[in-house]
C-alpha positions as a printed Julia matrix, in Angstrom:
542×3 Matrix{Float64}:
 133.46   56.1   122.74
 134.25   54.41  119.43
 130.56   54.57  118.53
 130.7    58.34  119.1
 133.68   58.63  116.77
 131.86   56.57  114.16
 128.89   58.95  114.25
 130.99   62.12  114.49
 130.99   63.04  110.79
 127.41   61.88  110.2
 126.2    64.04  113.08
 128.01   67.09  111.69
 126.55   66.52  108.24
 123.06   66.88  109.73
 123.89   69.77  112.06
 122.93   73.37  111.35
 125.35   74.75  113.93
 129.0    73.94  113.43
 132.3    75.0   115.0
 135.77   74.06  113.85
 137.29   74.43  117.34
 136.5    71.31  119.35
 138.22   69.68  122.31
 138.04   65.95  122.98
 138.71   64.45  126.4
 138.82   60.64  126.37
 139.28   58.73  129.63
 140.23   55.05  129.4
 139.41   53.3   132.67
 140.49   49.78  131.76
 143.97   48.73  132.83
 144.13   45.27  131.28
 145.06   44.24  127.76
 142.01   45.92  126.28
 143.59   49.28  127.05
 146.14   48.89  124.26
 143.42   47.75  121.87
 141.33   50.84  122.61
 144.34   53.09  122.09
 145.03   51.48  118.7
 141.36   51.86  117.7
 141.46   55.56  118.51
 144.8    55.99  116.78
 143.6    54.38  113.54
 140.19   56.05  113.45
 139.84   58.5   110.5
 138.12   61.11  112.68
 141.38   61.79  114.52
 142.58   63.65  111.43
 139.7    66.11  111.96
 140.34   66.78  115.68
 143.71   68.31  116.65
 142.66   69.01  120.25
 142.38   65.51  121.65
 143.45   64.53  125.16
 143.52   60.83  126.09
 143.77   59.97  129.79
 145.24   56.5   130.42
 145.41   55.04  133.91
 148.76   53.52  134.89
 148.44   52.12  138.41
 148.48   55.14  140.77
 149.19   57.66  138.01
 147.57   58.83  134.81
 149.28   59.41  131.48
 147.94   62.32  129.47
 148.41   61.54  125.77
 147.57   63.25  122.52
 148.0    62.46  118.86
 150.69   64.35  117.0
 148.23   65.44  114.23
 150.79   67.52  112.32
 152.87   66.14  109.49
 151.81   63.35  107.14
 151.68   59.6   107.05
 152.0    57.34  110.06
 153.83   59.91  112.16
 150.79   62.22  112.31
 148.83   59.58  114.25
 151.54   58.77  116.77
 150.83   59.26  120.46
 152.76   61.91  122.34
 153.07   62.11  126.1
 151.96   65.51  127.33
 152.13   65.03  131.09
 151.66   62.61  133.98
 149.34   63.08  136.88
 150.34   61.59  140.23
 147.15   60.65  142.06
 148.98   60.28  145.37
 150.43   63.8   145.29
 147.55   65.36  143.32
 150.0    67.08  140.99
 151.24   67.09  137.39
 154.82   66.04  136.89
 155.79   68.21  133.88
 153.22   71.0   134.02
 152.8    71.11  130.23
 149.89   72.6   128.32
 147.28   69.86  127.95
 145.87   71.28  124.7
 148.91   72.69  122.86
 148.42   74.71  119.69
 149.19   72.22  116.92
 147.9    74.4   114.09
 150.51   77.16  114.23
 153.08   74.88  112.58
 151.58   72.0   110.61
 155.01   70.59  109.67
 154.1    70.08  106.02
 150.69   68.53  106.66
 148.7    68.09  103.45
 145.18   69.39  103.1
 143.04   68.69  100.06
 141.57   71.63   98.14
 139.24   71.78   95.13
 139.35   74.59   92.59
 139.65   75.18   88.86
 141.39   77.55   86.51
 139.5    80.86   86.57
 141.19   84.14   85.68
 142.11   86.21   87.69
 141.31   84.11   90.76
 143.17   80.82   90.41
 145.84   79.94   87.84
 148.12   76.91   88.05
 151.85   77.37   87.43
 154.12   74.35   87.39
 157.12   74.85   89.65
 159.64   72.48   91.2
 159.47   74.07   94.64
 155.72   74.69   94.71
 153.59   73.94   97.75
 150.72   72.49   95.71
 150.56   68.93   94.41
 148.44   68.15   91.37
 148.65   64.94   89.34
 151.82   64.01   91.23
 153.56   67.18   90.07
 154.57   70.29   91.96
 152.73   73.54   91.28
 152.26   76.98   92.69
 149.08   78.99   92.41
 148.7    82.47   90.98
 145.68   84.73   91.12
 143.86   86.38   94.01
 142.66   83.13   95.58
 145.81   81.33   94.49
 147.89   83.92   96.33
 145.78   83.39   99.44
 146.23   79.61   99.34
 149.97   79.93   98.76
 150.51   82.42  101.56
 148.41   80.34  103.93
 150.73   77.39  103.4
 153.8    79.54  103.9
 152.39   80.92  107.13
 151.28   77.61  108.65
 153.85   75.34  107.0
 151.47   73.08  105.12
 150.89   71.88  101.56
 147.85   71.57   99.33
 146.77   68.57   97.31
 144.75   70.07   94.48
 141.73   68.58   92.74
 140.56   70.29   89.54
 137.24   69.77   87.77
 137.43   72.1    84.8
 134.37   70.5    83.2
 131.81   70.95   85.99
 133.47   74.03   87.57
 131.45   74.97   90.67
 129.13   72.05   90.23
 125.77   71.4    91.83
 124.4    69.74   94.94
 121.45   67.52   94.08
 118.48   66.66   96.27
 119.68   63.08   96.76
 122.81   64.28   98.54
 125.2    63.88   95.62
 126.97   66.52   93.59
 129.67   67.36   91.06
 132.3    70.03   90.55
 134.0    71.53   93.57
 130.77   71.32   95.58
 130.45   67.63   94.79
 134.07   66.94   95.76
 133.5    68.7    99.06
 130.22   66.9    99.66
 131.86   63.51   99.08
 134.78   64.56  101.33
 137.26   64.02   98.54
 138.64   67.4    99.59
 138.67   69.43  102.79
 138.35   72.88  101.28
 137.11   74.55   98.08
 137.72   78.03   96.73
 137.63   79.9    93.44
 135.46   82.99   92.85
 132.48   81.44   94.61
 129.95   83.35   96.69
 128.41   82.45  100.03
 125.16   80.91   98.81
 122.31   80.2   101.19
 121.3    77.11   99.22
 124.65   75.42   99.94
 125.13   76.55  103.53
 123.34   73.53  105.02
 125.93   71.21  103.45
 129.17   73.06  104.21
 130.94   75.48  106.48
 131.81   78.87  105.0
 134.76   81.13  105.75
 134.5    84.78  106.62
 133.93   87.03  103.57
 137.06   87.36  101.47
 136.27   90.22   99.11
 133.42   92.1    97.47
 132.27   91.04   94.01
 129.6    92.68   91.9
 127.67   90.68   89.31
 126.32   92.49   86.28
 125.76   91.94   82.57
 127.22   92.89   79.26
 124.16   93.7    77.18
 123.96   94.3    73.42
 124.77   97.87   72.5
 121.74   99.95   71.54
 121.39  100.08   67.79
 120.29  102.98   65.63
 116.55  103.46   65.47
 115.36  102.17   62.05
 114.84  105.08   59.7
 111.3   104.06   58.84
 110.37  104.53   62.51
 111.71  108.07   62.7
 108.67  109.48   60.9
 106.51  108.26   63.77
 108.95  108.69   66.66
 109.38  112.43   66.23
 106.28  112.91   68.38
 105.27  110.87   71.38
 102.18  108.68   71.41
 100.25  111.3    73.36
 101.06  113.99   70.76
  99.95  111.73   67.91
  96.76  111.0    69.82
  96.07  114.7    70.32
  96.77  115.39   66.63
  94.36  112.64   65.62
  91.61  113.92   67.9
  92.22  117.48   66.68
  92.09  116.38   63.04
  88.78  114.57   63.43
  87.27  117.35   65.55
  88.16  120.06   63.02
  86.87  117.94   60.15
  83.52  117.48   61.88
  83.3   121.16   62.87
  84.01  122.44   59.35
  81.49  119.99   57.92
  78.83  121.22   60.35
  79.65  124.92   59.91
  79.66  124.71   56.12
  76.28  125.72   54.7
  74.73  123.25   52.28
  75.34  124.07   48.65
  73.91  122.8    45.44
  76.97  120.66   44.82
  76.69  118.36   47.85
  79.29  116.0    46.44
  82.0   118.68   46.68
  80.94  119.66   50.18
  80.52  116.19   51.67
  82.39  114.94   54.69
  85.08  113.08   52.71
  85.73  116.26   50.7
  86.19  118.2    53.95
  88.26  115.35   55.43
  90.88  115.45   52.67
  90.98  119.26   52.64
  91.82  119.29   56.35
  94.42  116.57   55.75
  96.06  118.78   53.1
  96.32  121.55   55.67
  97.98  119.22   58.17
 100.71  118.32   55.64
 101.24  122.04   54.84
  99.85  122.02   51.3
  97.43  124.58   49.88
  93.79  123.75   50.42
  90.64  125.65   49.46
  88.72  125.15   52.67
  85.31  126.88   52.74
  85.27  130.28   54.44
  81.79  131.51   53.52
  80.68  132.29   57.09
  82.2   133.61   60.29
  82.49  130.27   62.19
  84.19  128.7    59.19
  86.59  131.63   58.79
  87.61  131.5    62.45
  87.97  127.72   62.39
  90.0   127.7    59.18
  92.25  130.52   60.42
  92.99  128.72   63.67
  93.56  125.5    61.71
  96.11  127.17   59.45
  98.02  128.68   62.38
  97.95  125.36   64.23
  99.21  123.35   61.26
 101.96  125.87   60.46
 103.3   125.71   64.02
 103.02  121.93   64.35
 104.26  121.24   60.84
 107.35  123.41   61.14
 108.08  121.92   64.53
 107.87  118.44   63.01
 110.1   119.42   60.08
 112.71  120.96   62.37
 112.78  117.95   64.67
 113.06  115.43   61.87
 115.89  117.4    60.24
 117.88  117.5    63.47
 117.13  113.83   64.08
 118.39  112.81   60.65
 121.55  114.86   61.18
 122.29  113.08   64.46
 120.55  109.7    64.32
 119.11  108.5    67.65
 119.8   105.15   69.27
 117.38  102.75   70.89
 116.99  102.95   74.65
 119.9   101.15   76.37
 119.53   98.39   78.96
 121.1   100.13   81.95
 119.26   98.96   85.06
 118.0    95.66   86.41
 114.46   96.81   85.67
 115.47   97.52   82.05
 116.92   94.03   81.85
 113.71   92.41   83.09
 111.46   94.6    80.94
 113.46   93.95   77.77
 112.89   90.19   78.02
 116.36   89.59   76.6
 118.02   86.21   77.1
 120.99   85.96   79.48
 123.77   83.43   79.21
 126.55   82.31   81.49
 129.13   79.57   81.7
 127.58   78.03   84.81
 124.28   78.07   86.69
 126.06   79.42   89.78
 125.63   82.94   88.36
 121.99   82.7    89.47
 122.39   80.92   92.81
 122.06   84.21   94.68
 118.74   85.0    92.98
 117.11   81.62   93.61
 115.32   82.78   96.76
 114.98   86.44   95.82
 111.69   88.17   96.59
 112.35   91.48   94.82
 108.98   92.58   93.47
 108.73   94.7    90.36
 107.92   98.39   90.71
 104.72   98.96   88.78
 105.29  102.57   87.72
 103.0   102.83   84.69
 100.01  100.97   83.28
 102.23   99.72   80.46
 104.53   98.1    83.06
 101.58   96.33   84.65
 100.37   95.06   81.29
 103.86   93.83   80.5
 104.16   91.86   83.73
 100.67   90.42   83.42
 101.45   89.3    79.89
 104.29   87.19   81.27
 102.76   85.84   84.45
 100.39   87.42   86.98
 102.31   89.26   89.71
 105.62   87.79   88.61
 108.66   89.21   90.34
 111.53   91.02   88.68
 114.28   88.57   89.58
 112.08   85.63   88.63
 111.8    87.06   85.13
 115.57   87.34   84.9
 115.95   83.79   86.21
 113.54   82.47   83.6
 115.51   84.21   80.83
 118.86   82.81   81.99
 120.36   79.74   80.33
 123.68   77.92   80.2
 124.7    77.22   76.58
 126.18   73.81   75.76
 129.93   73.53   76.15
 131.78   74.97   73.19
 128.87   77.08   71.94
 129.27   80.04   74.27
 131.94   81.74   72.15
 129.82   81.51   69.0
 126.82   82.88   70.89
 128.84   85.82   72.23
 130.06   86.67   68.72
 126.45   87.24   67.6
 125.89   90.03   70.14
 122.19   89.25   70.56
 122.07   88.1    74.2
 123.25   89.51   77.5
 126.13   87.71   79.18
 127.12   87.56   82.84
 130.34   89.15   84.12
 131.74   90.06   87.53
 133.06   93.43   88.66
 136.05   93.22   91.0
 136.85   95.44   93.98
 139.18   97.69   92.04
 136.74   98.17   89.18
 138.12   95.61   86.73
 135.79   93.25   84.9
 136.08   89.49   85.21
 135.27   88.12   81.76
 135.88   84.76   80.16
 138.29   84.04   77.34
 135.36   84.12   74.9
 135.2    87.91   75.31
 137.86   89.41   73.06
 138.82   92.77   71.59
 136.48   92.23   68.63
 133.22   91.0    70.1
 133.41   93.22   73.2
 132.52   96.14   70.92
 129.1    94.55   70.47
 128.27   95.0    74.15
 127.69   97.62   76.79
 128.03   97.15   80.56
 124.96   97.88   82.69
 125.12  100.95   84.91
 124.08   99.03   88.04
 124.89   95.53   89.31
 122.41   92.72   89.04
 123.45   91.89   92.58
 126.61   91.87   94.66
 128.0    89.35   97.09
 131.11   88.48   99.04
 133.41   85.73   97.89
 134.01   82.97  100.43
 135.73   79.64  100.81
 133.88   76.4   101.52
 134.96   73.62  103.86
 133.59   70.44  105.32
 131.81   70.94  108.62
 134.69   69.28  110.48
 137.76   70.85  108.82
 139.9    72.05  111.75
 141.73   74.8   109.82
 138.63   76.81  108.96
 139.1    79.39  111.72
 142.79   79.78  110.9
 141.98   80.34  107.23
 139.32   82.94  108.07
 141.69   84.7   110.47
 144.52   84.75  107.94
 142.31   85.94  105.07
 140.9    88.75  107.22
 144.44   90.08  107.74
 145.04   90.11  103.99
 141.67   91.73  103.34
 142.09   94.41  106.01
 145.54   95.24  104.66
 143.94   95.85  101.21
 146.32   93.34   99.64
 143.54   91.89   97.5
 143.26   95.19   95.64
 147.0    95.23   95.04
 146.97   91.62   93.83
 144.02   92.38   91.57
 146.01   95.06   89.74
 148.91   92.66   89.2
 146.84   89.68   88.08
 144.64   91.66   85.7
 147.74   93.16   84.11
 149.33   89.72   83.73
 146.46   87.58   82.55
 143.68   89.75   81.12
 143.36   91.72   77.88
 143.87   95.4    78.63
 141.97   96.5    75.53
 138.93   94.47   76.63
 139.01   96.14   80.05
 139.19   99.6    78.47
 136.38   98.81   76.04
 134.09   97.63   78.84
 134.9   100.66   80.99
 134.05  103.07   78.15
 131.19  101.06   76.67
 128.63  103.46   78.18
 130.18  106.46   76.44
 127.89  107.95   73.81
 129.14  107.19   70.29
 130.31  110.17   68.27
 127.65  111.17   65.75
 128.86  112.54   62.42
 126.92  114.36   59.73
 126.05  111.98   56.92
 124.63  112.36   53.46
 121.01  111.38   53.14
 120.44  107.76   52.17
 117.43  105.98   50.79
 116.85  104.41   54.19
 116.29  107.85   55.66
 113.19  108.43   53.56
 111.87  104.92   54.1
 109.18  106.25   56.44
 107.88  108.67   53.84
 108.04  105.95   51.19
 106.1   103.68   53.51
 103.32  106.24   53.88
 103.29  106.85   50.12
 103.12  103.13   49.46
 100.25  102.64   51.87
  98.39  105.53   50.25
  98.98  104.11   46.78
  97.73  100.67   47.81
  94.63  102.08   49.49
  93.83  104.33   46.51
  94.25  101.42   44.11
  91.9    99.3    46.19
  89.31  102.11   46.29
  89.68  102.64   42.53
  89.09   98.95   41.84
  86.1    98.96   44.16
  84.55  101.99   42.41
  85.13  100.45   38.98
  83.36   97.29   40.09
  80.47   99.26   41.61
  79.93  101.38   38.46
  80.22   98.36   36.17
  77.34   96.68   37.99
C-alpha cells in the first residue's frame, strides 16, 4: 500500500488519462502494534494532501473503524484522522450510518492552495490589502483583473486561500525536453504550485504534462502591423497603369514601329527613314508631341491615323489618372489578412514565445492563387506552409528592447483581442506609437483561455465547475469592461479600433517629390544620350 502511494504521483506524471475525482479504500488487516505504525505512515505521506476521498478501514476485534483524514484546513490538523463510522461484524450493521465519503471540498476551512501567475493587464493585477485571501511574500494581497476576480471569488465560495508565486521575468515559461521548465509552467512541473493561470491558452504541446480546466473565455490573437505608407512619388509614374497595360503598350509600340518601317517606301535619304528614325517618331506620338510620321501611301496613312487616335486616348487617360492620383495620393497595400502577413515577409515580435505555441503544429497550407504567389513561396522554401512562414518571422526581442523596437514602427507586434472587443496590449504601446500601427482585419488564430493544474490537484473539477457558472452568466464580459476602464489607456483602445479607417486626404500643392518620376525618366534619357554621344565621338575620331 505504501509502495502504491510512493508511486502515485510518478504514475500520474506518465499518464495520458487523468481524473481529479478519485476514491481510496485502504483496509488494514493487522491488529498488532504495526497497525499504529501503518496509520502514521499513511497520515504523514505527502500524497494524502492530493486525495480528499480516502477511507481507511481498521479492524478492532469484532468491529471495524472507518476512518478518514480531515484534509481541510492547514497544518497538522488537516492530516488528523476522523472517525466516520463503525461497522459491527456480529450484527452486520453500521452504528452511525454516516456518509463514508463526505464532501470535503465544499468548505475547505481556509485551506491554502499554491497558484502561479504574474502581473498581466487586464487579467491579473496584485493589490496589497490587509484582509486579502492571497499570500505573497508573507504579505496579504487581493487580486484584480479577469483571472484575478475568478481566483478571488473561488476562494470566497469554497473558503480557501491562495499562496501566490510570481515569475515576472520568465512569465509563461517553457517546458524543456529534459523534463524541466521555468515560468509558471516550470513551477507547475516542479510541483512548487498546484495551479497556474494568467491569460494562457490550452496548448497541445503542454497537455501531456498538466491537467487543463474547462475553457474560461474566448481570446483572439492578431497583430498590430505598420500602417501603410504613401506610395513614393517616383513610383506613381509607373503605377498609373498595371503591368499588363504597360506590357500591351510596349508590344503595341514595337509592332507599330516595325509596321511603319515596313510600309514606308525606300527613299533616297535612307538615314532619315531608317528604323531608329521611325522608332523615335512613334515614341513622340506616344508622349503626345507632334511628329512628322510618313504618310505617303495608304497603309501608312491608315496606320498613322490609328496610332494618333490610340495615343490621344491612352495619353489623356494617363494624364487624367495621374492628376487625380496626385490630388489624392495613394497608400501602399495594407497587411489585413494572415495571407498578407505571410506574403509581406515582415518580422513579428512578442514579449514571449507563447504567442506562437498554438501554431507550432499547424498544417495550414498556403493558397496558391497566382503564379506570383507560387514563385514567392518557392523563393522561401519549396512547398512551405503559411503558418510556418509566420513562425520563422517571429522573434522575442531581448528584455528592455521591445519598447524601443515598437517605437520604430517597422515590425508587426502581437496583441490579443478580448471577448468584448477590447485589445490586450502591453505597456510599451502608448498613445504616441500606436499611431504607427494598424490592426489586422482577421485574427491570426483564436483560442480559449484555460487554467493549468498538476495531474493530481483535487480541486480541478470544482474550479472548472465554478468558472463555467461565471462564464455562462457573462460575468467575464462585465469584468472586462471594468478592468479595461481601470487599467488600460482609453486613447490607445480608440486608436486601435479606428486604425483601419482610411486617412483623410487633403489637396496639397505640388512638391518636387511629385515630379520625381518624370525627373527620373529625364535623367535616364540624359545619361543614355550622353553615353551615345561619347560613343559616336569616339567612333568618328577613329
